[in-house]
Every structure is written in structure tokens, then in C-alpha cells.
Amino acid sequence: MNASESAETAETRARILAEAKVLFSRHGYHGLSMRIIAQAAQISKAGLYYHFADKEELFVAILTSYLDELDVLIRGAEAEGTSCRTRINLVVHRILAQPSEQRAVIRLASQEMGELSEAAQQAFHKIYYEKFIGRIAAILQQGIESGELRPLDSTVATWTLLGMMYPYFYPSSSLHNASTSEIVDQLVTIYFDGVSNPADKASATSRSQ
Amino acid sequence: MNASESAETAETRARILAEAKVLFSRHGYHGLSMRIIAQAAQISKAGLYYHFADKEELFVAILTSYLDELDVLIRGAEAEGTSCRTRINLVVHRILAQPSEQRAVIRLASQEMGELSEAAQQAFHKIYYEKFIGRIAAILQQGIESGELRPLDSTVATWTLLGMMYPYFYPSSSLHNASTSEIVDQLVTIYFDGVSNPADKASATSRSQ
DNA sequence: CCTACCGATCGGTAGG
DNA sequence: CCTACCGATCGGTAGG
């Protein structure tokens, strides 16, 4: 009977996390109250506090759980891809293939990190870099070292790539319905080849300005 | 005396807008209270409501005032630049040359638009596209039509460019101290030429995957 | 003693 | 523009 009680507990906890993830992504940290979360998870507010010590702990649980998913996703892409470009291509395609509530957590993290306590901020910042940012940067750095990419600052290269994905991290954008594989291809191609027409001389001229 | 009263009123209003802009950028719409804004602007909370009907009106005033700045900035770049690339280059350089509190308003707008009332949302969305997004898209569309850019979706091209700038729209990022002209050059070059090494065959191979 | 909560209410603060 | 407040709701906790 203990086992079934624990299973119910885990189920409730998972339901809270799932509901809160969607709502936090939509309204931000301060824009969402514990009352609303409790309502959505069909539980009392006090019940919420049985599972999570406070609002911050619940919020951080959402972020870290998603980072674990990203960790798996990136490991898979690293293993399957051979070149820097194929690996990045796989990572971008797979992240943008996720349901928008999932990938919206990336924006949520960078957006609301500053609202957390100093301790939570530092702890989260660490795993954020270990499991996500640092991994992307490492793939790009390898590409720079192997000569596959031009010699540029890997930090700039990383943030530029993540930035390009950013518009797709919003929950209710018109872009989402359209985030098909073709659009993702366009995005990755812009990153790796740029938007200039190679057959055009004007772009090469204006480039030196 | 009316004139001097108006001048003082305008001064107070400007002080409120300046303080609130910084604080909203740091804490988001719901993360900042009218009490804190009043404190920062050295005014009573009721005094705040003398100048702005409610929180939303103050918030929207910050956004629209910045959009007017962007309007001037983009007009200037359109007039000075000749090619698509030079014009975009000017726009990006000038936006990222602004103090971080200024350009942070762009992120603030896209981030918190959903928290506004339906009416404010629609009104703001309109001028947001008229003065900013639509203008960038038009410059890129010209580049596509003239053959300077590859034939791609101008919406995707626009959001990709804005996304690349996004990391620099955060107020307290380590990237800001480093947003020198050189880094902006790297960013624009990635956009127009991509990150791949032209002398490398592997990137061309993996591209067709 | 445990678990998985509930109804009610705490001290403070929100926008107005 | 201020002092003095309001209805409601905030995050969090009491005993059972």
C-alpha cells in the first residue's frame, strides 16, 4: 500500500510540474500565483506546499527537469552527428520539434533567473551552463578548431545561435505553427551560410564598409 | 506660472519614465510594483497616478516612446545606407551602441506584451510592426528582390536577425560589457556570411544532409 | 508515528 | 501632487 501511495504522490507532483510549466511560460514568475497553479493542478494551495517548499523551489524544479531533457537531447545529437554542422543541425531541429510548452522553458530560464534568490541563481546558473550553454559552445569550439568554422569567438557564436532560436521559444507566436522542418532548415542555413547571395558582388563590396 | 508648472510636470513625468524603464527591464511587468517606482522617482504612489492613469498606461508609454526612437534610428540608416547589408549593418550597430537600459525595452516589449489588456495589446502590436519589425522586414525584402540576398522568407529572415540581437537586450549580461563594435561586426558577418569556413569542404557536404 | 492533503487564516502588499 | 485609506489578493503556514 505504501507503493501505491507513493505512486499517487509522484503522479500529483508530475501534474503540478506540467501545469505550472505551461502557466509560468505564459505569465512569467511574478505573473503567476500559487493559487492559480493549485487550481490548474486540481489541488489545494496547501497541497502545493506539501510537494514544494515554496514558489521558487517549484519554479527551479521545472527548469532543472527540462535541462535534464536537453542533456539527453544534446548527447544524442553529439553521438549521431559527425561534423559540427550536423550536430548543431540535429540539436536545433530536435529542440524546435518539441511542443512549444517544452522549449519555452529555455526563454523562461534566461528571462526569470534574475528574480530568484542569490543561492538558487548560482546553483541554477551552474547546471544551465554545464548541461546546455557549455555543451553548445563546446560543439562550436570543436568546429572552430577543426577549421570547419571560421576562427571566431565561440561565446559570440553560441549566443548568436541561441538568439536565432529565441523567437520560437515564445508560447503563442504565429511563428510556432510555422516552425516546420523547412523553416528550421532556413534558420540553420542562415547560421552556417548566411543570407547573402554568393553570386552577388554587391554584398562583398558593402561588406568592407 | 502655468509655464513653469508645466515644465516641472514634464520633468517629473520624464523622471518617472526613466526610472520605471530601468526597473521594468530588470524585473518585468508583474515583478515591479507602483510603490517601488514611486520611491525611485521620489514621488508618492498617488503622485504616480496623477501622471499615469494606471500601471499599464505607464508601461505602454515607455514602450511607445522607445519605438519613436527606433523609428528615427531606422530612417537614418535607410537614408545613409545604400545596400541592404549596409543598412542592416547600421541599424544593428546603432541599436547595440545604445545604453543597455535603452535597448532592453525591445525585449521588454516582446516579453510582456501578453500581460497587457486586449486593447493595449492590439494598439501596441500595430505600432510595433509599423515602426520596427515591418521596417526591418522591408529592408530585407528589398535585398531579396534585388538579388542581394538569397530568396528566403522575409519573416524568417527578420526574426532570425532580431533573435541574434536578443542576447544583448538583457540588462545585466556579461555580454554587454563586451558588446563592442567588433562583436557587432562578428554578429552581422555571421548573419550575412554564416559561420562556415568557405575553404572547408565538410560544411558543404553536411549541408545536404 | 506516517502520507497526503484540507479549510481557514497569517502578516504584508497589490493596484487604485 | 499628498495622506489616508479600500477591496482583493499575494506567498506561505497554522492545527487537525
Coordinates of N, CA, C and O (backbone and C1' of nucleotides) in Angstrom, one line a residue, chain A residues 5 9 12 43-44 46 50, chain C residues 3-9:
Chain A
E5 N 0.6 4.6 -2.6 CA 0.6 5.9 -2.1 C 1.7 6.8 -2.7 O 1.5 7.9 -3.1
T9 N 1.5 10.1 -5.1 CA 2.3 11.3 -4.8 C 3.1 11.8 -6.0 O 3.1 12.9 -6.4
T12 N 0.8 13.2 -8.7 CA 0.4 14.6 -8.3 C 1.5 15.6 -8.6 O 1.3 16.6 -9.2
I43 N -5.8 20.8 -6.9 CA -5.2 20.6 -5.6 C -5.4 21.8 -4.8 O -5.6 22.9 -5.4
S44 N -5.4 21.7 -3.5 CA -5.5 23.0 -2.7 C -4.1 23.6 -2.7 O -3.1 23.0 -3.0
A46 N -2.5 24.6 -0.1 CA -1.7 24.0 0.9 C -1.1 22.7 0.4 O 0.0 22.3 0.8
Y50 N 2.9 21.1 0.2 CA 3.3 19.8 0.7 C 4.4 19.3 -0.3 O 5.4 18.7 0.1
Chain C
dT3 P 6.3 10.2 5.4 O5' 4.9 10.1 4.6 C5' 4.7 9.2 3.6 C4' 3.3 9.4 3.0 C3' 3.0 10.8 2.5 O3' 3.5 11.0 1.2 C1' 1.2 10.1 3.9
dA4 P 2.6 10.5 -0.2 O5' 1.3 11.4 -0.2 C5' 0.1 10.8 -0.5 C4' -1.1 11.7 0.0 C3' -1.1 13.0 -0.8 O3' -2.4 13.2 -1.3 C1' -1.4 13.4 1.5
dC5 P -2.6 14.3 -2.5 O5' -2.2 15.7 -1.8 C5' -3.1 16.8 -1.7 C4' -3.9 16.6 -0.4 C3' -4.8 17.7 -0.1 O3' -6.0 17.7 -0.8 C1' -3.8 16.7 1.9
dC6 P -6.7 19.0 -1.2 O5' -7.5 19.5 0.1 C5' -8.5 18.7 0.7 C4' -9.0 19.3 2.0 C3' -9.4 20.7 1.8 O3' -10.8 20.9 2.1 C1' -7.9 20.5 3.7
dG7 P -11.6 22.1 1.5 O5' -11.7 23.0 2.8 C5' -12.3 22.5 4.0 C4' -12.2 23.5 5.1 C3' -12.6 24.9 4.8 O3' -13.2 25.4 6.0 C1' -10.3 24.9 5.3
dA8 P -13.8 26.9 6.0 O5' -12.7 27.7 6.6 C5' -12.2 27.3 7.9 C4' -10.9 28.1 8.3 C3' -11.1 29.6 8.1 O3' -11.1 30.2 9.4 C1' -9.0 28.9 7.3
dT9 P -11.3 31.8 9.6 O5' -9.8 32.3 9.6 C5' -8.8 31.6 10.4 C4' -7.4 32.1 10.0 C3' -7.3 33.6 9.8 O3' -6.4 34.0 10.9 C1' -6.2 32.4 8.1

